[in-house]
Coordinates of N, CA, C and O in Angstrom, one line a residue:
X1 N -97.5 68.5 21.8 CA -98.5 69.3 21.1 C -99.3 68.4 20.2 O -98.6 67.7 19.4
X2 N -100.6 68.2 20.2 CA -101.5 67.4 19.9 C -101.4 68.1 18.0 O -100.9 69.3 17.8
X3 N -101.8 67.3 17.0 CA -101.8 68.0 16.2 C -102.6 67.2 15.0 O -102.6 65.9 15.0
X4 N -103.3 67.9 13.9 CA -104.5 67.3 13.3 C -104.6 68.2 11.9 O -104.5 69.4 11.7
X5 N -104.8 67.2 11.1 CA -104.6 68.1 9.5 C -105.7 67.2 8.6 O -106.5 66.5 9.2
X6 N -105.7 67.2 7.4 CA -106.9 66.8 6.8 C -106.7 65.3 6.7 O -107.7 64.7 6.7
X7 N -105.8 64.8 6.7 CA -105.3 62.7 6.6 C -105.2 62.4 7.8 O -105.8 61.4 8.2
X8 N -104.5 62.9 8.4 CA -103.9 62.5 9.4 C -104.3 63.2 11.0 O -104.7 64.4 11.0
X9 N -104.0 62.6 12.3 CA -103.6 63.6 13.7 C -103.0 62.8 14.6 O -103.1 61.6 14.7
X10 N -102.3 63.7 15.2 CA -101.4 62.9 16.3 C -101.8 63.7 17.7 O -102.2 64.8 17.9
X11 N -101.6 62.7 18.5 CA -101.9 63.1 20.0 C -100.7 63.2 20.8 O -100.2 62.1 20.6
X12 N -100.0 64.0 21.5 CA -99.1 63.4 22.4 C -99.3 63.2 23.8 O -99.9 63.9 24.7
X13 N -98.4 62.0 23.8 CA -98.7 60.6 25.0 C -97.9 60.9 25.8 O -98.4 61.1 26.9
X14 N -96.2 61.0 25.6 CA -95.7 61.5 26.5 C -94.4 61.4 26.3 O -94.1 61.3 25.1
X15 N -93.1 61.3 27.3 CA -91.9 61.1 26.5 C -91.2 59.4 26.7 O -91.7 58.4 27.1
X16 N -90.1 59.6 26.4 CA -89.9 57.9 26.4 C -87.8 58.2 26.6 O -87.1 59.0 26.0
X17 N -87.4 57.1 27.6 CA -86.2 57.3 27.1 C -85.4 56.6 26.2 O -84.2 56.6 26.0
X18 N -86.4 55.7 25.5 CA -85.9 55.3 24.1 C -86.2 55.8 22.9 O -87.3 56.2 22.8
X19 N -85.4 55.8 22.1 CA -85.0 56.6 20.7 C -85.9 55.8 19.8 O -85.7 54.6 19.6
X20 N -86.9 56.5 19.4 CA -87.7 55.8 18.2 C -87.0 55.5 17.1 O -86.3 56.3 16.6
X21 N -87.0 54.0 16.6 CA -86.7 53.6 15.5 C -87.6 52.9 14.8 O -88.8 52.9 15.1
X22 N -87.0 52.1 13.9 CA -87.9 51.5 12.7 C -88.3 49.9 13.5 O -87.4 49.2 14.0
X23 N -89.2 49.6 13.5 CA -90.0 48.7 14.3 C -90.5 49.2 15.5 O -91.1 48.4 16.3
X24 N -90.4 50.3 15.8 CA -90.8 51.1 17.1 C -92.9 50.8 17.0 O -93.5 50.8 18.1
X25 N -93.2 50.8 16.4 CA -94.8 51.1 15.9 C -95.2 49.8 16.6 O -94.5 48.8 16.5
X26 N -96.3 49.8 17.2 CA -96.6 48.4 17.7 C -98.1 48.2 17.3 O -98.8 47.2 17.6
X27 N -98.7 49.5 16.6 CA -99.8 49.5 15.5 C -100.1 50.2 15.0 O -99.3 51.1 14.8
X28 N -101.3 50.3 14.6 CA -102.3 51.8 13.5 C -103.8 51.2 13.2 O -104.0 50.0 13.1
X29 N -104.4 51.9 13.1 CA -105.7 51.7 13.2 C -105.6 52.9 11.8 O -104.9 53.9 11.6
X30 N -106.8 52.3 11.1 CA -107.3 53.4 9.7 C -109.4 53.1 9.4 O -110.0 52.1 9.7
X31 N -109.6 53.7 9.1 CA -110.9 53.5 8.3 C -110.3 53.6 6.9 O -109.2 54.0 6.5
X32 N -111.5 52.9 6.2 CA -111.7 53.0 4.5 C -112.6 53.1 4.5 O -113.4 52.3 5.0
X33 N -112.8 54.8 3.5 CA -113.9 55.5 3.1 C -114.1 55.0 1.4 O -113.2 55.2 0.5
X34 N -115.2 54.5 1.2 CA -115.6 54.4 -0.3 C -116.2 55.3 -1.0 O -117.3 55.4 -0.4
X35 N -116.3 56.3 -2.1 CA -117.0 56.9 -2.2 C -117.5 57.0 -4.0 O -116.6 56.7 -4.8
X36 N -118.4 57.4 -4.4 CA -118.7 57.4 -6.3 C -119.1 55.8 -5.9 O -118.1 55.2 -6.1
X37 N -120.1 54.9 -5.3 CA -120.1 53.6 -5.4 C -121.7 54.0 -6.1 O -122.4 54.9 -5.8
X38 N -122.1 52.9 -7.2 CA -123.0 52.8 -7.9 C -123.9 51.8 -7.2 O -123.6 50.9 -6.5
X39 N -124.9 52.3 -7.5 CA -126.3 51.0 -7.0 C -126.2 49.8 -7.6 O -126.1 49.6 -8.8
X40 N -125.9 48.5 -6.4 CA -125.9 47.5 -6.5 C -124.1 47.0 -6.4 O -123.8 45.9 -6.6
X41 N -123.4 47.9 -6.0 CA -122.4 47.7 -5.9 C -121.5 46.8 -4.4 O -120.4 46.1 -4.2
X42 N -122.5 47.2 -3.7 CA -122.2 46.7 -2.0 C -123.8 45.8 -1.9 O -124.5 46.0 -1.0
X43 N -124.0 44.9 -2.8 CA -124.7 43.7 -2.7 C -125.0 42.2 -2.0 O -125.8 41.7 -2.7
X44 N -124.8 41.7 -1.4 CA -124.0 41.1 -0.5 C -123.1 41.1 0.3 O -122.8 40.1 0.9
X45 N -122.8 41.9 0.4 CA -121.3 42.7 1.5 C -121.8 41.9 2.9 O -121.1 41.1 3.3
X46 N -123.1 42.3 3.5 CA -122.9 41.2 4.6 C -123.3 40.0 5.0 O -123.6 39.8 6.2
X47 N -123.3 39.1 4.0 CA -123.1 37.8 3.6 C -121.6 38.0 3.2 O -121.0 37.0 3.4
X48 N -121.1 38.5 2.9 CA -119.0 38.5 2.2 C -118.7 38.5 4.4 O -118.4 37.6 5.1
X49 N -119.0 40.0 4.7 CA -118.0 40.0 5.7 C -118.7 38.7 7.0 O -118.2 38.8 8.2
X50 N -119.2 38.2 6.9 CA -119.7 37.0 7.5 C -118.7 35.3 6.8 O -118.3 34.5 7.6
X51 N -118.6 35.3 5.7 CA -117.2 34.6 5.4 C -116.2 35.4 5.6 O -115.1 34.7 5.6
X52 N -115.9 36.5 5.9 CA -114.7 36.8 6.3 C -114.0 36.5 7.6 O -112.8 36.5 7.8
X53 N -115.4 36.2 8.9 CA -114.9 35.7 9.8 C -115.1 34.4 10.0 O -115.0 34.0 11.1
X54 N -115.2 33.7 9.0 CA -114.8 32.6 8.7 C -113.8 31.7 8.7 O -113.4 30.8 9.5
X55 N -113.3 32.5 7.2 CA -112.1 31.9 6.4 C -110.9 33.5 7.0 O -109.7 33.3 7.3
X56 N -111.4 34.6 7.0 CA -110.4 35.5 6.9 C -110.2 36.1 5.5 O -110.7 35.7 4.4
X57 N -109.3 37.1 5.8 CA -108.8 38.0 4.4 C -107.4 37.7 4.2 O -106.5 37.8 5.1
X58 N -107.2 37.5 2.7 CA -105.5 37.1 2.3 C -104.9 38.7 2.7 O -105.5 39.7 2.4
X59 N -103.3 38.5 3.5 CA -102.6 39.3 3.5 C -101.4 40.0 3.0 O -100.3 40.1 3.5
X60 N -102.1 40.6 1.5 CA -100.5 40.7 0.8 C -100.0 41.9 1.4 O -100.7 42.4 2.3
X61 N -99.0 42.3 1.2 CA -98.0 43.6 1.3 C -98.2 44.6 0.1 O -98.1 44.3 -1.1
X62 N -98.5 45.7 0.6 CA -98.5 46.4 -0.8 C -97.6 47.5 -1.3 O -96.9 48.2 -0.4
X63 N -97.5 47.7 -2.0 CA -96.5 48.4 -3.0 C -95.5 49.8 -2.4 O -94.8 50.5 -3.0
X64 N -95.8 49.8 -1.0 CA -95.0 50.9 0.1 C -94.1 50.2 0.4 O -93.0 50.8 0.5
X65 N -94.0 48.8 0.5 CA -93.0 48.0 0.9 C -92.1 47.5 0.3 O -91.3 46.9 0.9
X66 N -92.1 47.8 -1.2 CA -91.2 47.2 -1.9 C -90.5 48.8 -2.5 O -90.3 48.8 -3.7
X67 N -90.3 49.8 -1.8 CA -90.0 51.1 -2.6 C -88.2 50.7 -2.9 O -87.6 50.9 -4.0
X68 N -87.8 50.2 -1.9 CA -86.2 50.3 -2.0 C -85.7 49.0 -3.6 O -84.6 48.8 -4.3
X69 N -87.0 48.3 -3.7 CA -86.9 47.1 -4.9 C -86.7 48.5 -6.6 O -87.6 49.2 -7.0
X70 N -85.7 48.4 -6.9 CA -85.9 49.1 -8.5 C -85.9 47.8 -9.4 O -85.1 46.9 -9.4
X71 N -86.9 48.1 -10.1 CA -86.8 46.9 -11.4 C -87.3 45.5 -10.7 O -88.3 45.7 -10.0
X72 N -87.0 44.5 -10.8 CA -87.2 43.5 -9.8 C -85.8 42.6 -9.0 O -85.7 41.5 -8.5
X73 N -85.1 43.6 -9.1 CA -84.0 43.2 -8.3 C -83.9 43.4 -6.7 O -83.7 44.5 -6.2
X74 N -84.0 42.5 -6.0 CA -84.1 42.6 -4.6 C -82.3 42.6 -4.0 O -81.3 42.2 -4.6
X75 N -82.4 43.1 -3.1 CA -80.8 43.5 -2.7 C -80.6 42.0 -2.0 O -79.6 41.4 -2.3
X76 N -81.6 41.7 -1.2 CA -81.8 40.7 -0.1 C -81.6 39.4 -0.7 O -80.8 38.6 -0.1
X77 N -82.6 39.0 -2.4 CA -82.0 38.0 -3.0 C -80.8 37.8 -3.2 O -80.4 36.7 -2.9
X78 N -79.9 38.6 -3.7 CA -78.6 39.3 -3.7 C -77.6 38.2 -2.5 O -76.6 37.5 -2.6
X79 N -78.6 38.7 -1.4 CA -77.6 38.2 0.0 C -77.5 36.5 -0.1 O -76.4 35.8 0.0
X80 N -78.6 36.1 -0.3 CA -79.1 34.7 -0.1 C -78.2 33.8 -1.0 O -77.7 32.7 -0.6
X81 N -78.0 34.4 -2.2 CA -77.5 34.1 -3.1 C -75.7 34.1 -3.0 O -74.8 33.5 -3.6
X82 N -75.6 34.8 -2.4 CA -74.0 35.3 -2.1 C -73.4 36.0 -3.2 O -72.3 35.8 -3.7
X83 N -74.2 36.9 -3.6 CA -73.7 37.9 -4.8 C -73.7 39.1 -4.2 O -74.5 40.0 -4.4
X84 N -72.2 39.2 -3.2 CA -72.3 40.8 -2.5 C -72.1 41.3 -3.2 O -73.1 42.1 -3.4
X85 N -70.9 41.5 -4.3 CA -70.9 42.4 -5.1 C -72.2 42.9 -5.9 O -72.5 44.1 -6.1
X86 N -72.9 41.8 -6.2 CA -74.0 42.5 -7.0 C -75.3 43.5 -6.1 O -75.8 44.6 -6.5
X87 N -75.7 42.7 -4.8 CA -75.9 43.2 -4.2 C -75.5 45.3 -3.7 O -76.1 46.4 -3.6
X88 N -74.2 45.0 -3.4 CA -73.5 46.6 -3.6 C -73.9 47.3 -4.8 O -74.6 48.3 -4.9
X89 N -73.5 46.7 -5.7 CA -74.0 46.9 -7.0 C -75.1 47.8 -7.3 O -74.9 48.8 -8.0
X90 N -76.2 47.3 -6.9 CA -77.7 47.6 -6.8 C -77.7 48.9 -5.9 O -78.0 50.0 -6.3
X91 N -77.4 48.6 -4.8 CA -76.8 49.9 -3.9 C -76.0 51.2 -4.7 O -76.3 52.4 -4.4
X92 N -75.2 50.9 -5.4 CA -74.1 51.8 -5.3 C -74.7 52.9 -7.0 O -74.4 54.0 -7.4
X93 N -75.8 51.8 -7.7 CA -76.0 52.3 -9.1 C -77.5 52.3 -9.3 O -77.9 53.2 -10.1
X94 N -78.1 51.6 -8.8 CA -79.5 52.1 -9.5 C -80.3 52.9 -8.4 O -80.1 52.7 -7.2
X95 N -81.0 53.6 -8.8 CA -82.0 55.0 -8.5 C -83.2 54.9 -8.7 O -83.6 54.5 -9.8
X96 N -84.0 55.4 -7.8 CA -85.3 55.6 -8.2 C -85.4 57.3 -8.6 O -84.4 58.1 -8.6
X97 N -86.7 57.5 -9.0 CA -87.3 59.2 -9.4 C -87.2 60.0 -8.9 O -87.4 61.2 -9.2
X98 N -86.8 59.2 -7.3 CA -87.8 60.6 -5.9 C -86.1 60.9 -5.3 O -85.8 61.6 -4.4
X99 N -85.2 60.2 -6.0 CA -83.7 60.4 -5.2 C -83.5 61.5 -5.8 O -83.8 61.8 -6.9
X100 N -82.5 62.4 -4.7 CA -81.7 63.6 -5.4 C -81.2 63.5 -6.9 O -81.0 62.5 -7.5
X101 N -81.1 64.4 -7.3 CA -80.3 64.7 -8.9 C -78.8 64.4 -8.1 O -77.9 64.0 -8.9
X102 N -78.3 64.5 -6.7 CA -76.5 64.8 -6.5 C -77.1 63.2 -6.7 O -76.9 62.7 -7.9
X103 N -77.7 62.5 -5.9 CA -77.5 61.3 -5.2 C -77.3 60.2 -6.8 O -76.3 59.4 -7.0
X104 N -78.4 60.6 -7.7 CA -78.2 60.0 -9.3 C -77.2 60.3 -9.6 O -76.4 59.4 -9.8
X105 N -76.7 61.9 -9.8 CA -75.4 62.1 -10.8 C -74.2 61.0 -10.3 O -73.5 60.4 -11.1
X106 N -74.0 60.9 -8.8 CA -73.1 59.7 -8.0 C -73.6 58.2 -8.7 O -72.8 57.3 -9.2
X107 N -74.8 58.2 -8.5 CA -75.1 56.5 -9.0 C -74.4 56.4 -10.1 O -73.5 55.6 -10.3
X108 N -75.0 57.4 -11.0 CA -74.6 57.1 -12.5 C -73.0 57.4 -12.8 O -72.6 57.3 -14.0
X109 N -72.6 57.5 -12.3 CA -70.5 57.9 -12.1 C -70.4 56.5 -12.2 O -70.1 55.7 -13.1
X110 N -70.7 56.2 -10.4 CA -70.6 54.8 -10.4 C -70.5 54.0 -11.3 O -69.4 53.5 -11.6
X111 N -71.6 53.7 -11.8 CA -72.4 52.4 -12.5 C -70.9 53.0 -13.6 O -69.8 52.3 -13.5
X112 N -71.0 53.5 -14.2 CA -69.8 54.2 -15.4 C -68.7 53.6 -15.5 O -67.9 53.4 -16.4
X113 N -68.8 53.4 -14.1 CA -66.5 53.6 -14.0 C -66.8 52.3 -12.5 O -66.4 52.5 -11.3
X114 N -67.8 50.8 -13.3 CA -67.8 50.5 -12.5 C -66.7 49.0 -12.0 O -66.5 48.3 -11.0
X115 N -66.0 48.9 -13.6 CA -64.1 48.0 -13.2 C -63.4 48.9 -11.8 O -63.0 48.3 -10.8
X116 N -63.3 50.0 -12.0 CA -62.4 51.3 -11.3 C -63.1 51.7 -10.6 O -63.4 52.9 -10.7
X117 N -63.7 51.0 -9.6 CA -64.6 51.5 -8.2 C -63.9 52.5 -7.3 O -64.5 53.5 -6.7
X118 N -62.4 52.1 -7.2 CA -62.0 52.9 -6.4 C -61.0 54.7 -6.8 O -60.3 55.4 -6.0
X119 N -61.4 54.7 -8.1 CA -61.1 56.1 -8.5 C -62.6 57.2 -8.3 O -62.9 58.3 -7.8
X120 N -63.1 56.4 -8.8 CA -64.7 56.8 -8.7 C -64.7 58.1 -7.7 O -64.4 57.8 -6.6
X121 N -64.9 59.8 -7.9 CA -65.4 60.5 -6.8 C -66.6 60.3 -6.6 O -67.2 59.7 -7.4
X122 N -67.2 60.6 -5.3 CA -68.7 60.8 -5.2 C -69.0 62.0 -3.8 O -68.5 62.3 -2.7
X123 N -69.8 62.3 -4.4 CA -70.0 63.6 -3.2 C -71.4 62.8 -1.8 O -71.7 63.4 -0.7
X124 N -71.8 61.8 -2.3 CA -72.8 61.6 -1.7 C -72.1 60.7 -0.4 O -71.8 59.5 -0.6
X125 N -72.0 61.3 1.1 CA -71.6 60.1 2.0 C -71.8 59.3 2.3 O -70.9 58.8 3.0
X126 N -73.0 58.4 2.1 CA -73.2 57.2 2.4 C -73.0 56.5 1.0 O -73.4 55.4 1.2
X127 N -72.6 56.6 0.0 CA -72.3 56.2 -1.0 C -70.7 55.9 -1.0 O -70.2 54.9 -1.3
X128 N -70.0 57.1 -0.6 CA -68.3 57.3 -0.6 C -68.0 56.8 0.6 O -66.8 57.0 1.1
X129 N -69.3 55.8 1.5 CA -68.3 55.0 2.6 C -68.8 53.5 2.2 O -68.4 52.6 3.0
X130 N -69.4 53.3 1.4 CA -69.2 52.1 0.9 C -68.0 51.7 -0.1 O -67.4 50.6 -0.3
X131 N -67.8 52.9 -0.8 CA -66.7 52.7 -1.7 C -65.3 52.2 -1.3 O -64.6 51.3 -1.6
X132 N -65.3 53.4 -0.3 CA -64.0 53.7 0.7 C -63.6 52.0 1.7 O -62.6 51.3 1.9
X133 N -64.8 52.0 2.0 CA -65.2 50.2 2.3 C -64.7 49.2 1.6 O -63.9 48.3 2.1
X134 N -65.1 49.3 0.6 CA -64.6 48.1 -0.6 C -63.0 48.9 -1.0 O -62.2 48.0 -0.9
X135 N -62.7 49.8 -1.3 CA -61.2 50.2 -1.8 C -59.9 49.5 -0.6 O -58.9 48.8 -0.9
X136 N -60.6 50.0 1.0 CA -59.6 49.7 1.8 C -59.2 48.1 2.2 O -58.0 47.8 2.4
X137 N -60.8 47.0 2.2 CA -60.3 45.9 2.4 C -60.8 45.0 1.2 O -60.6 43.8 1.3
X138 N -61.2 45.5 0.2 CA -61.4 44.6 -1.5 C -62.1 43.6 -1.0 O -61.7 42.4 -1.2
X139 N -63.5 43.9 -0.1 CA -64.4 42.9 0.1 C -65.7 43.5 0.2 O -66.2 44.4 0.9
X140 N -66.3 42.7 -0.7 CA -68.3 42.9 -1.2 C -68.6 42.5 0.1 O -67.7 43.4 0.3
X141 N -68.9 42.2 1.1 CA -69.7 41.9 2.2 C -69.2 43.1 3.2 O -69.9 44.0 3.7
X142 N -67.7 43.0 3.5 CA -67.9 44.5 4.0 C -68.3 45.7 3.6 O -68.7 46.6 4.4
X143 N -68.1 45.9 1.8 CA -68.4 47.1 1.9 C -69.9 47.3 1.9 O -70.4 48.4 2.2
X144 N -70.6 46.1 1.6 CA -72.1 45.9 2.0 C -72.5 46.4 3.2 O -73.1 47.5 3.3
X145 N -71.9 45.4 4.3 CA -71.7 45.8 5.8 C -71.9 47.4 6.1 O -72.7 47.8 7.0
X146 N -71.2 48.6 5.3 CA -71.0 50.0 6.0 C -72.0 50.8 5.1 O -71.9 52.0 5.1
X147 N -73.3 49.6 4.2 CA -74.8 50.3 4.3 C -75.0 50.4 5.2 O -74.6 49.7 6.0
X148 N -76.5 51.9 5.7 CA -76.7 52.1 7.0 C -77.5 50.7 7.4 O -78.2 50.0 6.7
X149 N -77.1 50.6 8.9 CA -77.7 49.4 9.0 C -79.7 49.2 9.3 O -80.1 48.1 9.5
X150 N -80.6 50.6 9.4 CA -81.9 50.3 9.0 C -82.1 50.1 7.4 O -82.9 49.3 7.0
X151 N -81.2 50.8 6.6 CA -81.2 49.9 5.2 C -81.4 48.7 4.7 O -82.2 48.2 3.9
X152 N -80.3 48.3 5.3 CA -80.0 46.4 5.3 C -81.5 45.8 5.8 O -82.0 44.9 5.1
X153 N -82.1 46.3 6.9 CA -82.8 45.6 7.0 C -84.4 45.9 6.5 O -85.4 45.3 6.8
X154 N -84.4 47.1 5.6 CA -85.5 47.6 4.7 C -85.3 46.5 3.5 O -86.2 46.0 2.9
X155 N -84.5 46.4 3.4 CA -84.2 45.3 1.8 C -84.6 43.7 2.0 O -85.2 42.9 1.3
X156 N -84.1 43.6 3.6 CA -84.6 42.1 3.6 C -86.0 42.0 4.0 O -86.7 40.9 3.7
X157 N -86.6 43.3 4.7 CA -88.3 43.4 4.6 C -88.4 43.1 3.8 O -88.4 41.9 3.7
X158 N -88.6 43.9 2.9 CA -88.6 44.2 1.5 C -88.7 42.7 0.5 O -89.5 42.6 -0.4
X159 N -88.0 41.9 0.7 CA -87.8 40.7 0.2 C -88.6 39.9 0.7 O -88.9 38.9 0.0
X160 N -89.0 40.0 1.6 CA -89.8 39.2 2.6 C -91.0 39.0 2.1 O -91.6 38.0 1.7
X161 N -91.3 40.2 2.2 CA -92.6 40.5 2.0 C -92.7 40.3 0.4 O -93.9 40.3 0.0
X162 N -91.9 40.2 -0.5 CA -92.3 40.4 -1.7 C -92.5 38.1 -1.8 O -93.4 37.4 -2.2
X163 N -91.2 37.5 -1.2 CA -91.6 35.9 -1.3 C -93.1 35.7 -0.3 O -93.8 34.8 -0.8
X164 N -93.5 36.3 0.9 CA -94.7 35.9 1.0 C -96.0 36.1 0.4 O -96.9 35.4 0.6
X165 N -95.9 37.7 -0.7 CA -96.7 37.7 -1.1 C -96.8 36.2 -2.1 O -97.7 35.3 -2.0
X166 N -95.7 36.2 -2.9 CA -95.8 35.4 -4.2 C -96.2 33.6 -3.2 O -96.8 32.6 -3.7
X167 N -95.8 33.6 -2.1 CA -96.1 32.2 -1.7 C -97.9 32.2 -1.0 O -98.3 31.2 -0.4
X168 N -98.7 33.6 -1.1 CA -99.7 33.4 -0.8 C -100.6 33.4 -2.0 O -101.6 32.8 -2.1
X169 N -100.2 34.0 -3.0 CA -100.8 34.4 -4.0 C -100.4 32.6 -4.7 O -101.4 32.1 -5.2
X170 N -99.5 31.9 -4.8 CA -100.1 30.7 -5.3 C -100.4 29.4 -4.4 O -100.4 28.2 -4.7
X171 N -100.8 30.0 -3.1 CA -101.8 29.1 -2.2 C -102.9 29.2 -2.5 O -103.7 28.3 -2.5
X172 N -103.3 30.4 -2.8 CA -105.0 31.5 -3.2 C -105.1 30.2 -4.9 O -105.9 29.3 -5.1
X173 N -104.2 30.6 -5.6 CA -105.0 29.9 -6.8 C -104.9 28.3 -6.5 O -105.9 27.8 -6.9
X174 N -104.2 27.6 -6.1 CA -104.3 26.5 -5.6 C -105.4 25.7 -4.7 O -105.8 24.6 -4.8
X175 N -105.6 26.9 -3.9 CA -107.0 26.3 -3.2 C -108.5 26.9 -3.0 O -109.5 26.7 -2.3
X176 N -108.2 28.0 -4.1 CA -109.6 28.9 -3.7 C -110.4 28.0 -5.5 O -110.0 27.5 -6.6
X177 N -111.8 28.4 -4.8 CA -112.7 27.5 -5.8 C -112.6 28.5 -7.3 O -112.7 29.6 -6.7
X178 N -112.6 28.7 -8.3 CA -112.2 29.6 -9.6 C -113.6 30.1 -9.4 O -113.6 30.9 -10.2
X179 N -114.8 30.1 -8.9 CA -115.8 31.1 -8.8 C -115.5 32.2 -7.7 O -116.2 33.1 -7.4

């Protein structure tokens, strides 16, 4: 069923006997509508998009991609670094706004009682099989390991994307002219 609402529509194409997952998208196409623009504002615009097929447009990542990042702690740094525990850590205790009140009241238990990991209740299951993880074999990389595994690899997106921005963003001031 074809379907269409005020942002968005979808068409259907047909069926598949593979199970859509996360990398499944192989693109997207959007317009950008400007609108309240003042006279004189799109002045040059094409003389700009004439250097744009030039030189091109810098490609940062924007701020959808770093949602699983709280504060500036990357989980993925975490890995690189070999700090599973802290890594879990980051997993098992900090929260964003849009998470459940159960999923926080668990974080914050955690983070609490977090010498005594393994008395800790938690009602939340993907939280109480990480725990149960680290209780049964007293190892930060396994109990890492029994995050879901599209998680694991939203974090090292996530990381990715946040060192390429920072490695394009000081190629841009390095070689772009300051006008």
């Amino acid at each position: 069923k074809n379907l269409s609402e005020d942002n968005f529509s979808m068409k259907f194409l047909g069926y598949s006997d593979k199970r859509i997952s996360l990398g499944s998208l192989s693109g997207n196409r959007f317009e950008i509508t400007a609108r309240g623009l003042r006279k004189g504002e799109l002045d040059g615009i094409a003389m700009k998009a004439k250097d744009i097929a030039v030189v091109g447009v810098p490609n940062y990542f924007d701020s959808q991609r770093f949602g699983s990042v709280i504060g500036n702690d990357f989980i993925a740094k975490k890995l690189i670094l070999k700090d599973y525990e802290g890594a879990v850590r980051i997993f098992l205790t900090r929260f964003t706004a849009s998470e459940s009140s159960k999923v926080k009241s668990d974080k914050k238990r955690i983070a609490a009682t977090w010498g005594s990991l393994s008395e800790v209740k938690v009602e939340t299951p993907a939280l109480a099989a990480v725990i149960a993880e680290y209780a049964r074999k007293k190892s930060w990389i396994d109990a890492y390991n029994k995050i879901d595994y599209n998680l694991r690899e939203m974090y090292i997106s996530a990381y990715n994307s946040f060192l390429w921005n920072e490695c394009l963003k000081r190629f841009l001031i390095l070689n772009l002219d300051k006008k």
